[in-house]
mmCIF file of C-alpha atoms in Angstrom:
data_model
loop_
_atom_site.group_PDB
_atom_site.id
_atom_site.type_symbol
_atom_site.label_atom_id
_atom_site.label_comp_id
_atom_site.label_asym_id
_atom_site.label_seq_id
_atom_site.Cartn_x
_atom_site.Cartn_y
_atom_site.Cartn_z
ATOM 1 C CA MET A 1 0.311 -0.025 -0.530
ATOM 2 C CA SER A 2 1.506 3.265 -0.683
ATOM 3 C CA LYS A 3 1.927 5.462 2.051
ATOM 4 C CA ALA A 4 -0.766 7.850 0.141
ATOM 5 C CA ALA A 5 -3.384 5.320 0.978
ATOM 6 C CA GLU A 6 -1.988 3.768 4.414
ATOM 7 C CA LEU A 7 -2.896 7.481 5.097
ATOM 8 C CA ALA A 8 -5.979 7.918 3.687
ATOM 9 C CA ALA A 9 -6.932 4.711 5.796
ATOM 10 C CA LEU A 10 -5.430 6.097 8.790
ATOM 11 C CA ILE A 11 -7.649 9.339 8.297
ATOM 12 C CA GLY A 12 -10.362 7.030 7.970
ATOM 13 C CA SER A 13 -10.068 5.250 10.846
ATOM 14 C CA GLN A 14 -9.398 7.657 13.200
ATOM 15 C CA THR A 15 -11.881 10.536 12.711
ATOM 16 C CA ALA A 16 -13.699 12.481 10.318
ATOM 17 C CA LEU A 17 -12.031 14.107 6.381
ATOM 18 C CA SER A 18 -13.151 18.040 7.523
ATOM 19 C CA ASN A 19 -13.754 19.686 10.292
ATOM 20 C CA ARG A 20 -10.803 17.378 12.691
ATOM 21 C CA ASN A 21 -8.750 20.694 14.303
ATOM 22 C CA LEU A 22 -10.921 21.696 17.003
ATOM 23 C CA ILE A 23 -9.123 25.184 16.681
ATOM 24 C CA ILE A 24 -9.634 27.606 15.151
ATOM 25 C CA ASN A 25 -6.827 30.319 14.290
ATOM 26 C CA GLY A 26 -3.797 27.281 14.363
ATOM 27 C CA LYS A 27 -2.352 29.060 11.870
ATOM 28 C CA PHE A 28 -1.987 32.155 13.280
ATOM 29 C CA SER A 29 -3.467 34.576 9.629
ATOM 30 C CA ILE A 30 -5.990 35.883 11.376
ATOM 31 C CA PHE A 31 -4.905 39.455 13.664
ATOM 32 C CA GLN A 32 -8.147 41.369 13.987
ATOM 33 C CA ARG A 33 -6.681 43.635 16.523
ATOM 34 C CA GLY A 34 -3.696 44.599 14.621
ATOM 35 C CA THR A 35 -0.458 42.053 13.706
ATOM 36 C CA GLY A 36 2.576 43.788 15.842
ATOM 37 C CA ALA A 37 3.605 43.824 19.027
ATOM 38 C CA THR A 38 1.409 43.653 22.134
ATOM 39 C CA THR A 39 2.738 43.463 24.513
ATOM 40 C CA VAL A 40 1.385 41.093 27.572
ATOM 41 C CA ASN A 41 1.304 42.705 31.110
ATOM 42 C CA GLY A 42 -1.210 41.346 33.183
ATOM 43 C CA ASN A 43 -4.582 38.456 32.349
ATOM 44 C CA ASP A 44 -6.622 37.816 29.012
ATOM 45 C CA VAL A 45 -4.328 39.631 26.333
ATOM 46 C CA PHE A 46 -5.840 39.192 23.117
ATOM 47 C CA ALA A 47 -2.934 39.336 19.830
ATOM 48 C CA ALA A 48 -3.072 36.300 17.382
ATOM 49 C CA ASP A 49 -6.861 35.240 17.361
ATOM 50 C CA ARG A 50 -8.347 32.892 19.236
ATOM 51 C CA PHE A 51 -5.000 33.255 21.209
ATOM 52 C CA LYS A 52 -4.635 35.097 24.462
ATOM 53 C CA GLY A 53 -1.442 35.305 26.836
ATOM 54 C CA TRP A 54 -0.965 35.945 30.730
ATOM 55 C CA ALA A 55 2.427 38.178 32.017
ATOM 56 C CA ASN A 56 1.962 38.163 36.093
ATOM 57 C CA GLY A 57 4.621 38.672 38.678
ATOM 58 C CA GLY A 58 7.006 41.618 36.295
ATOM 59 C CA GLY A 59 7.847 39.895 33.313
ATOM 60 C CA THR A 60 6.309 40.758 30.077
ATOM 61 C CA TYR A 61 6.618 39.515 26.338
ATOM 62 C CA THR A 62 4.955 40.605 23.424
ATOM 63 C CA VAL A 63 2.807 38.777 20.898
ATOM 64 C CA GLU A 64 2.559 39.513 16.512
ATOM 65 C CA GLN A 65 2.495 37.766 13.396
ATOM 66 C CA SER A 66 5.487 36.498 12.103
ATOM 67 C CA THR A 67 6.039 35.536 8.150
ATOM 68 C CA ASP A 68 9.041 32.811 9.787
ATOM 69 C CA VAL A 69 7.380 29.447 9.496
ATOM 70 C CA PRO A 70 8.578 25.188 9.401
ATOM 71 C CA ASN A 71 7.543 26.495 5.532
ATOM 72 C CA ASN A 72 6.187 26.764 2.724
ATOM 73 C CA GLU A 73 3.139 24.724 4.026
ATOM 74 C CA PHE A 74 2.650 27.662 5.778
ATOM 75 C CA GLU A 75 2.541 31.815 5.275
ATOM 76 C CA TYR A 76 2.544 32.800 9.092
ATOM 77 C CA SER A 77 2.975 32.152 12.738
ATOM 78 C CA ALA A 78 2.925 32.911 15.776
ATOM 79 C CA LYS A 79 5.667 34.889 17.677
ATOM 80 C CA LEU A 80 6.699 35.618 21.759
ATOM 81 C CA THR A 81 9.236 37.176 22.248
ATOM 82 C CA ASN A 82 10.328 38.010 26.232
ATOM 83 C CA THR A 83 9.892 41.047 26.343
ATOM 84 C CA GLY A 84 10.724 41.929 30.501
ATOM 85 C CA VAL A 85 12.590 39.566 32.769
ATOM 86 C CA ASP A 86 11.880 37.905 35.811
ATOM 87 C CA SER A 87 14.687 35.310 36.619
ATOM 88 C CA SER A 88 13.236 35.255 40.288
ATOM 89 C CA VAL A 89 9.508 32.940 39.559
ATOM 90 C CA ALA A 90 8.010 34.353 42.772
ATOM 91 C CA ALA A 91 5.143 31.285 43.428
ATOM 92 C CA GLY A 92 2.251 32.591 42.415
ATOM 93 C CA ASP A 93 3.829 34.110 39.352
ATOM 94 C CA ASN A 94 2.725 32.573 35.472
ATOM 95 C CA TYR A 95 2.836 33.432 32.217
ATOM 96 C CA ARG A 96 1.703 31.346 29.698
ATOM 97 C CA TRP A 97 -0.712 31.352 26.356
ATOM 98 C CA ALA A 98 -3.438 29.467 25.775
ATOM 99 C CA THR A 99 -7.115 29.237 23.266
ATOM 100 C CA ASP A 100 -10.207 28.746 24.432
ATOM 101 C CA ILE A 101 -12.721 26.164 22.468
ATOM 102 C CA GLU A 102 -15.832 27.162 22.852
ATOM 103 C CA GLY A 103 -18.462 24.361 24.994
ATOM 104 C CA TYR A 104 -20.361 23.322 21.466
ATOM 105 C CA ASN A 105 -17.125 22.337 19.812
ATOM 106 C CA VAL A 106 -15.572 19.356 21.821
ATOM 107 C CA SER A 107 -18.494 17.970 23.247
ATOM 108 C CA GLN A 108 -17.895 15.800 20.548
ATOM 109 C CA LEU A 109 -14.161 14.338 23.095
ATOM 110 C CA GLY A 110 -17.052 13.208 25.996
ATOM 111 C CA TYR A 111 -15.214 14.538 28.517
ATOM 112 C CA GLY A 112 -17.028 14.371 32.333
ATOM 113 C CA HIS A 113 -18.362 10.448 31.567
ATOM 114 C CA SER A 114 -16.930 7.077 31.350
ATOM 115 C CA ASP A 115 -16.104 7.268 27.151
ATOM 116 C CA ALA A 116 -14.353 9.705 26.464
ATOM 117 C CA LYS A 117 -12.297 9.861 23.108
ATOM 118 C CA ALA A 118 -8.206 10.385 23.290
ATOM 119 C CA VAL A 119 -7.043 13.134 22.500
ATOM 120 C CA THR A 120 -4.432 14.549 19.929
ATOM 121 C CA LEU A 121 -2.139 18.545 19.747
ATOM 122 C CA SER A 122 0.365 18.533 17.605
ATOM 123 C CA PHE A 123 2.368 22.030 16.398
ATOM 124 C CA TRP A 124 5.124 23.154 15.315
ATOM 125 C CA VAL A 125 7.771 25.668 17.036
ATOM 126 C CA LYS A 126 10.422 26.749 17.803
ATOM 127 C CA SER A 127 12.488 28.811 20.380
ATOM 128 C CA SER A 128 15.489 30.282 20.508
ATOM 129 C CA LEU A 129 16.383 29.242 25.145
ATOM 130 C CA ALA A 130 16.090 25.380 23.650
ATOM 131 C CA GLY A 131 14.918 22.195 27.111
ATOM 132 C CA THR A 132 12.019 20.505 28.547
ATOM 133 C CA TYR A 133 8.346 23.188 27.095
ATOM 134 C CA CYS A 134 4.477 22.873 29.134
ATOM 135 C CA GLY A 135 1.469 22.703 28.073
ATOM 136 C CA ALA A 136 -1.782 21.239 29.496
ATOM 137 C CA LEU A 137 -5.421 20.623 28.833
ATOM 138 C CA TYR A 138 -7.446 21.983 30.813
ATOM 139 C CA SER A 139 -11.177 22.758 31.831
ATOM 140 C CA THR A 140 -12.275 26.514 33.741
ATOM 141 C CA THR A 141 -15.419 25.035 34.427
ATOM 142 C CA ALA A 142 -14.915 21.459 35.617
ATOM 143 C CA SER A 143 -11.529 22.350 36.828
ATOM 144 C CA ARG A 144 -9.425 19.995 34.717
ATOM 145 C CA HIS A 145 -6.407 19.540 34.061
ATOM 146 C CA TYR A 146 -3.189 17.461 32.582
ATOM 147 C CA ILE A 147 -0.187 18.648 31.845
ATOM 148 C CA TYR A 148 2.372 17.668 29.156
ATOM 149 C CA GLU A 149 6.342 17.663 28.195
ATOM 150 C CA TYR A 150 7.871 18.016 25.005
ATOM 151 C CA THR A 151 10.785 18.547 24.566
ATOM 152 C CA ILE A 152 12.310 21.436 21.797
ATOM 153 C CA SER A 153 16.261 19.849 20.837
ATOM 154 C CA SER A 154 17.048 22.383 19.028
ATOM 155 C CA ALA A 155 18.306 26.546 19.941
ATOM 156 C CA ASN A 156 16.397 28.589 16.420
ATOM 157 C CA THR A 157 15.396 25.250 14.867
ATOM 158 C CA TRP A 158 12.057 24.756 13.757
ATOM 159 C CA GLU A 159 10.939 21.910 15.154
ATOM 160 C CA LYS A 160 7.285 19.330 14.966
ATOM 161 C CA LYS A 161 5.377 18.078 18.949
ATOM 162 C CA THR A 162 2.272 15.243 18.805
ATOM 163 C CA ILE A 163 1.144 15.041 21.790
ATOM 164 C CA THR A 164 -1.372 12.306 22.671
ATOM 165 C CA VAL A 165 -3.722 12.136 25.795
ATOM 166 C CA SER A 166 -4.252 8.726 25.204
ATOM 167 C CA SER A 167 -7.693 8.988 27.909
ATOM 168 C CA GLY A 168 -9.857 11.409 28.292
ATOM 169 C CA ASP A 169 -11.087 13.386 31.360
ATOM 170 C CA THR A 170 -13.719 11.359 32.904
ATOM 171 C CA THR A 171 -14.271 13.470 36.125
ATOM 172 C CA GLY A 172 -15.839 16.805 36.354
ATOM 173 C CA SER A 173 -19.051 18.795 34.986
ATOM 174 C CA TRP A 174 -17.651 20.074 31.778
ATOM 175 C CA ASN A 175 -19.657 22.735 29.138
ATOM 176 C CA LYS A 176 -21.197 21.644 26.360
ATOM 177 C CA THR A 177 -22.379 24.475 25.292
ATOM 178 C CA ASN A 178 -21.676 27.711 24.673
ATOM 179 C CA GLY A 179 -19.176 28.124 27.405
ATOM 180 C CA ASN A 180 -15.864 27.563 28.198
ATOM 181 C CA GLY A 181 -15.125 23.304 26.631
ATOM 182 C CA LEU A 182 -11.355 23.475 27.125
ATOM 183 C CA ARG A 183 -8.759 25.672 27.319
ATOM 184 C CA ILE A 184 -5.007 24.888 25.711
ATOM 185 C CA TYR A 185 -1.929 26.115 27.840
ATOM 186 C CA TRP A 186 1.822 27.293 26.884
ATOM 187 C CA GLY A 187 3.439 27.477 29.800
ATOM 188 C CA PHE A 188 7.003 30.142 29.774
ATOM 189 C CA GLY A 189 8.184 29.519 33.344
ATOM 190 C CA SER A 190 5.323 30.026 36.603
ATOM 191 C CA GLY A 191 5.202 29.983 39.576
ATOM 192 C CA SER A 192 5.583 26.918 41.667
ATOM 193 C CA THR A 193 1.205 27.106 42.598
ATOM 194 C CA TYR A 194 1.104 26.039 38.570
ATOM 195 C CA GLN A 195 3.655 22.981 38.775
ATOM 196 C CA GLY A 196 1.938 19.711 38.797
ATOM 197 C CA THR A 197 2.673 16.095 37.726
ATOM 198 C CA ALA A 198 2.467 15.137 34.028
ATOM 199 C CA GLY A 199 0.067 12.824 31.904
ATOM 200 C CA ALA A 200 -2.573 12.772 34.353
ATOM 201 C CA TRP A 201 -5.722 13.973 35.033
ATOM 202 C CA THR A 202 -5.547 15.828 38.215
ATOM 203 C CA ALA A 203 -8.734 18.294 39.789
ATOM 204 C CA GLY A 204 -6.893 22.026 39.816
ATOM 205 C CA GLU A 205 -5.482 24.885 37.923
ATOM 206 C CA LYS A 206 -1.898 23.899 36.489
ATOM 207 C CA TRP A 207 -0.086 23.659 33.102
ATOM 208 C CA GLU A 208 3.728 22.699 34.074
ATOM 209 C CA THR A 209 6.262 21.095 36.396
ATOM 210 C CA SER A 210 8.813 22.329 37.861
ATOM 211 C CA ASN A 211 10.831 21.195 34.158
ATOM 212 C CA GLN A 212 9.290 23.600 32.541
ATOM 213 C CA ALA A 213 12.753 26.031 30.778
ATOM 214 C CA ALA A 214 13.232 29.841 31.710
ATOM 215 C CA TRP A 215 11.523 30.945 29.138
ATOM 216 C CA ILE A 216 10.244 34.091 31.191
ATOM 217 C CA GLY A 217 14.231 34.817 33.056
ATOM 218 C CA SER A 218 15.581 34.254 29.324
ATOM 219 C CA ALA A 219 15.839 37.914 28.126
ATOM 220 C CA SER A 220 14.414 38.491 24.748
ATOM 221 C CA ALA A 221 14.444 34.348 24.592
ATOM 222 C CA THR A 222 11.905 33.976 21.290
ATOM 223 C CA PHE A 223 8.898 31.351 21.022
ATOM 224 C CA PHE A 224 7.538 31.096 17.549
ATOM 225 C CA ILE A 225 4.551 28.258 16.632
ATOM 226 C CA THR A 226 2.696 27.072 14.116
ATOM 227 C CA GLY A 227 0.110 24.624 12.165
ATOM 228 C CA VAL A 228 -2.189 24.107 15.653
ATOM 229 C CA GLN A 229 -4.282 21.547 15.349
ATOM 230 C CA LEU A 230 -6.378 19.237 18.224
ATOM 231 C CA GLU A 231 -7.735 16.451 17.068
ATOM 232 C CA LEU A 232 -9.874 13.322 17.874
ATOM 233 C CA GLY A 233 -7.794 9.825 18.138
ATOM 234 C CA GLU A 234 -4.017 8.842 18.757
ATOM 235 C CA THR A 235 -2.287 9.670 15.338
ATOM 236 C CA ALA A 236 -1.870 13.975 14.643
ATOM 237 C CA THR A 237 -3.011 13.887 11.235
ATOM 238 C CA PRO A 238 -1.548 16.219 8.705
ATOM 239 C CA PHE A 239 -2.186 19.865 9.742
ATOM 240 C CA GLU A 240 -5.976 20.760 8.283
ATOM 241 C CA HIS A 241 -6.361 24.145 5.406
ATOM 242 C CA ARG A 242 -9.588 25.487 5.965
ATOM 243 C CA SER A 243 -9.493 29.025 3.250
ATOM 244 C CA TYR A 244 -9.378 32.292 5.243
ATOM 245 C CA GLY A 245 -13.011 33.489 4.984
ATOM 246 C CA ASP A 246 -13.716 30.358 6.596
ATOM 247 C CA GLU A 247 -11.605 30.642 9.425
ATOM 248 C CA LEU A 248 -11.962 34.896 9.001
ATOM 249 C CA ALA A 249 -15.707 33.996 9.624
ATOM 250 C CA ARG A 250 -15.486 31.419 12.894
ATOM 251 C CA CYS A 251 -12.648 33.726 14.700
ATOM 252 C CA GLN A 252 -15.265 36.097 14.257
ATOM 253 C CA ARG A 253 -17.996 34.627 15.321
ATOM 254 C CA TYR A 254 -15.071 35.412 19.192
ATOM 255 C CA PHE A 255 -13.981 38.824 17.414
ATOM 256 C CA TYR A 256 -15.330 41.219 15.474
ATOM 257 C CA ASN A 257 -12.903 44.299 13.981
ATOM 258 C CA PHE A 258 -16.449 47.157 12.894
ATOM 259 C CA ALA A 259 -14.936 49.511 12.058
ATOM 260 C CA ASP A 260 -11.110 50.795 12.957
ATOM 261 C CA GLY A 261 -9.964 54.496 13.309
ATOM 262 C CA SER A 262 -5.939 53.307 12.838
ATOM 263 C CA VAL A 263 -6.816 51.087 9.932
ATOM 264 C CA ASP A 264 -9.507 53.522 8.297
ATOM 265 C CA SER A 265 -9.791 56.550 9.971
ATOM 266 C CA ASP A 266 -13.299 57.773 8.571
ATOM 267 C CA ALA A 267 -14.480 54.392 7.532
ATOM 268 C CA PRO A 268 -18.535 53.292 7.295
ATOM 269 C CA ILE A 269 -20.272 52.616 10.371
ATOM 270 C CA SER A 270 -23.984 52.014 9.478
ATOM 271 C CA VAL A 271 -26.492 54.227 8.536
ATOM 272 C CA GLY A 272 -28.601 55.509 11.924
ATOM 273 C CA THR A 273 -31.307 58.673 12.298
ATOM 274 C CA TYR A 274 -31.950 61.249 14.928
ATOM 275 C CA TYR A 275 -33.634 59.560 17.916
ATOM 276 C CA SER A 276 -34.244 62.956 19.992
ATOM 277 C CA THR A 277 -32.456 66.650 18.610
ATOM 278 C CA ASN A 278 -29.256 64.961 20.353
ATOM 279 C CA ILE A 279 -29.375 61.023 20.195
ATOM 280 C CA ILE A 280 -29.206 58.788 17.518
ATOM 281 C CA TYR A 281 -30.445 55.698 16.659
ATOM 282 C CA SER A 282 -28.273 52.674 14.148
ATOM 283 C CA GLY A 283 -27.553 49.189 13.707
ATOM 284 C CA VAL A 284 -26.545 46.455 12.225
ATOM 285 C CA LYS A 285 -26.310 42.902 11.364
ATOM 286 C CA LEU A 286 -23.959 40.827 12.896
ATOM 287 C CA PRO A 287 -21.378 38.771 10.364
ATOM 288 C CA VAL A 288 -22.121 36.031 12.050
ATOM 289 C CA THR A 289 -23.762 34.963 15.050
ATOM 290 C CA MET A 290 -21.274 35.905 18.059
ATOM 291 C CA ARG A 291 -20.371 33.169 20.720
ATOM 292 C CA ALA A 292 -22.834 35.839 23.517
ATOM 293 C CA ALA A 293 -23.945 38.919 23.001
ATOM 294 C CA PRO A 294 -20.977 40.514 22.507
ATOM 295 C CA THR A 295 -19.576 43.628 24.257
ATOM 296 C CA LEU A 296 -18.855 46.988 22.273
ATOM 297 C CA VAL A 297 -15.296 48.251 22.098
ATOM 298 C CA THR A 298 -14.382 51.767 21.449
ATOM 299 C CA ALA A 299 -12.861 54.982 22.449
ATOM 300 C CA SER A 300 -14.118 58.028 22.320
ATOM 301 C CA GLY A 301 -13.309 61.707 22.209
ATOM 302 C CA THR A 302 -14.004 65.354 20.934
ATOM 303 C CA SER A 303 -15.521 64.633 17.357
ATOM 304 C CA TYR A 304 -14.822 60.266 17.010
ATOM 305 C CA TYR A 305 -17.479 59.562 15.260
ATOM 306 C CA VAL A 306 -19.542 61.565 12.575
ATOM 307 C CA ALA A 307 -23.309 61.825 11.606
ATOM 308 C CA PHE A 308 -23.889 63.049 8.191
ATOM 309 C CA ARG A 309 -27.410 64.490 8.162
ATOM 310 C CA ALA A 310 -28.895 66.837 5.676
ATOM 311 C CA ALA A 311 -26.336 67.890 3.050
ATOM 312 C CA ASP A 312 -24.422 69.013 6.717
ATOM 313 C CA SER A 313 -21.900 66.822 8.616
ATOM 314 C CA ASP A 314 -22.492 66.558 12.724
ATOM 315 C CA PRO A 315 -19.701 65.027 14.681
ATOM 316 C CA PHE A 316 -20.329 64.020 17.999
ATOM 317 C CA ASP A 317 -18.106 62.416 20.211
ATOM 318 C CA SER A 318 -19.033 59.078 21.412
ATOM 319 C CA ILE A 319 -20.790 55.140 20.921
ATOM 320 C CA VAL A 320 -22.864 53.966 23.119
ATOM 321 C CA LEU A 321 -24.202 49.801 22.892
ATOM 322 C CA SER A 322 -28.587 50.413 23.218
ATOM 323 C CA LEU A 323 -29.143 45.965 22.366
ATOM 324 C CA SER A 324 -26.376 43.969 22.158
ATOM 325 C CA THR A 325 -27.934 40.264 20.752
ATOM 326 C CA PRO A 326 -25.518 37.463 19.469
ATOM 327 C CA ASP A 327 -27.164 38.204 15.601
ATOM 328 C CA TYR A 328 -27.775 42.048 15.888
ATOM 329 C CA LEU A 329 -25.949 45.079 17.635
ATOM 330 C CA GLU A 330 -28.601 48.527 18.242
ATOM 331 C CA PHE A 331 -26.078 51.655 19.491
ATOM 332 C CA ASN A 332 -26.476 55.462 19.890
ATOM 333 C CA GLY A 333 -24.859 58.126 19.115
ATOM 334 C CA GLN A 334 -24.119 60.200 22.239
ATOM 335 C CA THR A 335 -22.364 63.318 23.254
ATOM 336 C CA ASN A 336 -22.878 66.646 21.446
ATOM 337 C CA VAL A 337 -24.698 64.910 18.685
ATOM 338 C CA SER A 338 -26.802 68.448 17.474
ATOM 339 C CA GLY A 339 -29.505 67.987 15.116
ATOM 340 C CA THR A 340 -33.470 67.228 14.578
ATOM 341 C CA ALA A 341 -35.358 63.776 15.582
ATOM 342 C CA GLY A 342 -36.588 62.177 12.920
ATOM 343 C CA HIS A 343 -33.665 62.843 10.212
ATOM 344 C CA GLY A 344 -31.754 60.451 8.875
ATOM 345 C CA CYS A 345 -28.351 59.752 8.461
ATOM 346 C CA PHE A 346 -24.607 57.263 8.069
ATOM 347 C CA LEU A 347 -22.796 57.418 10.095
ATOM 348 C CA ARG A 348 -18.911 57.242 10.178
ATOM 349 C CA LEU A 349 -15.319 57.101 11.982
ATOM 350 C CA ASN A 350 -13.723 60.334 12.004
ATOM 351 C CA ASN A 351 -10.352 59.851 14.041
ATOM 352 C CA ALA A 352 -7.488 57.590 13.635
ATOM 353 C CA SER A 353 -8.511 56.265 17.364
ATOM 354 C CA ALA A 354 -11.862 55.765 17.218
ATOM 355 C CA LYS A 355 -12.246 52.567 17.160
ATOM 356 C CA LEU A 356 -15.906 49.966 17.312
ATOM 357 C CA GLN A 357 -14.908 46.379 18.051
ATOM 358 C CA LEU A 358 -17.432 43.694 19.376
ATOM 359 C CA ASP A 359 -16.010 41.264 21.398
ATOM 360 C CA ALA A 360 -17.206 37.719 22.987
ATOM 361 C CA GLU A 361 -14.600 35.572 23.581
ATOM 362 C CA LEU A 362 -14.834 33.130 25.957
ATOM 363 C CA MET B 1 -10.054 42.196 34.395
ATOM 364 C CA ASN B 2 -8.580 45.529 36.276
ATOM 365 C CA ILE B 3 -12.626 47.212 35.801
ATOM 366 C CA THR B 4 -11.606 51.187 36.901
ATOM 367 C CA SER B 5 -15.136 52.581 36.139
ATOM 368 C CA ALA B 6 -18.829 51.581 35.978
ATOM 369 C CA LYS B 7 -22.377 52.727 34.952
ATOM 370 C CA TYR B 8 -25.504 51.760 33.500
ATOM 371 C CA ASN B 9 -26.779 53.449 30.783
ATOM 372 C CA ALA B 10 -29.973 54.068 29.808
ATOM 373 C CA GLN B 11 -32.513 54.951 27.856
ATOM 374 C CA ASP B 12 -36.396 56.087 28.915
ATOM 375 C CA GLY B 13 -35.421 55.313 32.822
ATOM 376 C CA THR B 14 -35.315 51.157 31.555
ATOM 377 C CA ASN B 15 -31.050 49.950 31.867
ATOM 378 C CA LEU B 16 -29.765 48.637 28.559
ATOM 379 C CA SER B 17 -25.483 47.985 29.315
ATOM 380 C CA ILE B 18 -22.664 48.974 31.353
ATOM 381 C CA CYS B 19 -20.257 51.161 30.306
ATOM 382 C CA ALA B 20 -16.601 50.205 31.238
ATOM 383 C CA THR B 21 -13.493 50.778 31.848
ATOM 384 C CA ILE B 22 -12.057 47.290 31.498
ATOM 385 C CA ASP B 23 -7.853 47.435 31.755
ATOM 386 C CA GLY B 24 -8.089 51.000 30.910
ATOM 387 C CA ILE B 25 -10.633 50.364 27.598
ATOM 388 C CA GLU B 26 -13.657 52.062 27.174
ATOM 389 C CA MET B 27 -16.138 49.720 27.018
ATOM 390 C CA SER B 28 -20.223 48.840 26.051
ATOM 391 C CA VAL B 29 -21.573 45.812 28.095
ATOM 392 C CA PRO B 30 -23.958 43.840 27.860
ATOM 393 C CA LEU B 31 -26.439 43.024 30.920
ATOM 394 C CA ASP B 32 -25.985 39.685 29.380
ATOM 395 C CA PRO B 33 -24.557 36.699 31.939
ATOM 396 C CA ALA B 34 -22.823 34.596 29.418
ATOM 397 C CA ASN B 35 -20.580 37.328 28.024
ATOM 398 C CA ARG B 36 -17.623 37.517 29.448
ATOM 399 C CA HIS B 37 -16.843 41.140 30.959
ATOM 400 C CA TYR B 38 -20.228 41.684 32.672
ATOM 401 C CA ALA B 39 -19.938 38.748 34.766
ATOM 402 C CA GLU B 40 -16.986 39.668 35.334
ATOM 403 C CA ILE B 41 -18.364 42.874 36.706
ATOM 404 C CA MET B 42 -21.534 40.975 38.788
ATOM 405 C CA ARG B 43 -18.445 38.578 40.054
ATOM 406 C CA GLN B 44 -16.471 41.931 41.608
ATOM 407 C CA VAL B 45 -20.134 44.318 42.964
ATOM 408 C CA GLU B 46 -21.368 40.764 44.160
ATOM 409 C CA ALA B 47 -17.573 40.731 46.098
ATOM 410 C CA GLY B 48 -18.198 43.851 46.921
ATOM 411 C CA GLU B 49 -15.103 45.167 44.874
ATOM 412 C CA LEU B 50 -17.698 47.124 42.799
ATOM 413 C CA THR B 51 -20.086 50.170 42.087
ATOM 414 C CA ILE B 52 -22.242 50.154 39.157
ATOM 415 C CA ALA B 53 -23.047 53.908 38.881
ATOM 416 C CA GLU B 54 -26.670 54.866 38.473
ATOM 417 C CA ALA B 55 -27.093 56.063 35.154
ATOM 418 C CA ASP B 56 -27.792 60.167 35.507
#
């Protein structure tokens, strides 16, 4: 049997032929918040879509899109750079990066039941610091973790890593709907509070062992990653490439960069109407159904937004949410609005710092 | 999340959303328990760490 036939037989016997990869944006083509370096200092800092970082303890790192890739199968990777060394990590200090998978998308794993299934995580990685690295599979709702270790054998060299979790977790209450179903962690040198034992499902939230390389203690250390795939079964199949549009739509279920002044300072927003002389109402249908009613992330300032009406313009300062559902957003312009009730208008950004972004992240 | 301000936004006497500053960023948060920002606001309110100001 040829290798191709063997692979086809293997894929057919193990899992689905499509939608195998449970990770969204695993090849890091989507950076809606911007492709430049974003500093992680604190909790829940997003840069690459669907991936977020934590840095608590004095150290910091940045995340950016990179064109440094292992082979021509990929166009991009995520590059993490140590920009603030923590050379004396206290017990509670934590440096980690993760992607959260919605419960609907991991319900087939059967976690929390007696027939919980095996999964395999695979990814390409390159770091300036060789050594043992760790990560974990973790449930925020069941508070269960499974720590994995992998070795980066040579500094500054792309290597493919495969981690198989042969036994799914049969314990706990795992989210199976639109909550946090499963988190995949990568660690960078956290304190003893977050260190445990590799290779077993255990209660609590830990993502490293004591073997973890002190990446956060190494000035200007880098960590590149791409081709992240999590799939059902005990075998890593080839990375599942999805179309850019498919991947973007999947990301927009959690974050939608609606109008961003840093990209287009007079970006169009929508049409609206003057509800009264000093309030404009408008609404938009969202391009995909979001995970939950989204937060409107915005910025306000003098004349950050403008309404065009009656052959004239009406600059105003802020936009706030009036109705948010997973499918539809209604908002109103406030502060220094001046018009005639009942008049129609169309709205645009009016400043490079103005923005309207929708956040329904886990 | 570091929430430094939170105030209801209302129309005709009905609260519609919460205008908040979270991690230094302006946000307009829906009153939806599945929204992570609203969940954290309410967690901090219940813990006595945050008060949501009434709308003007």
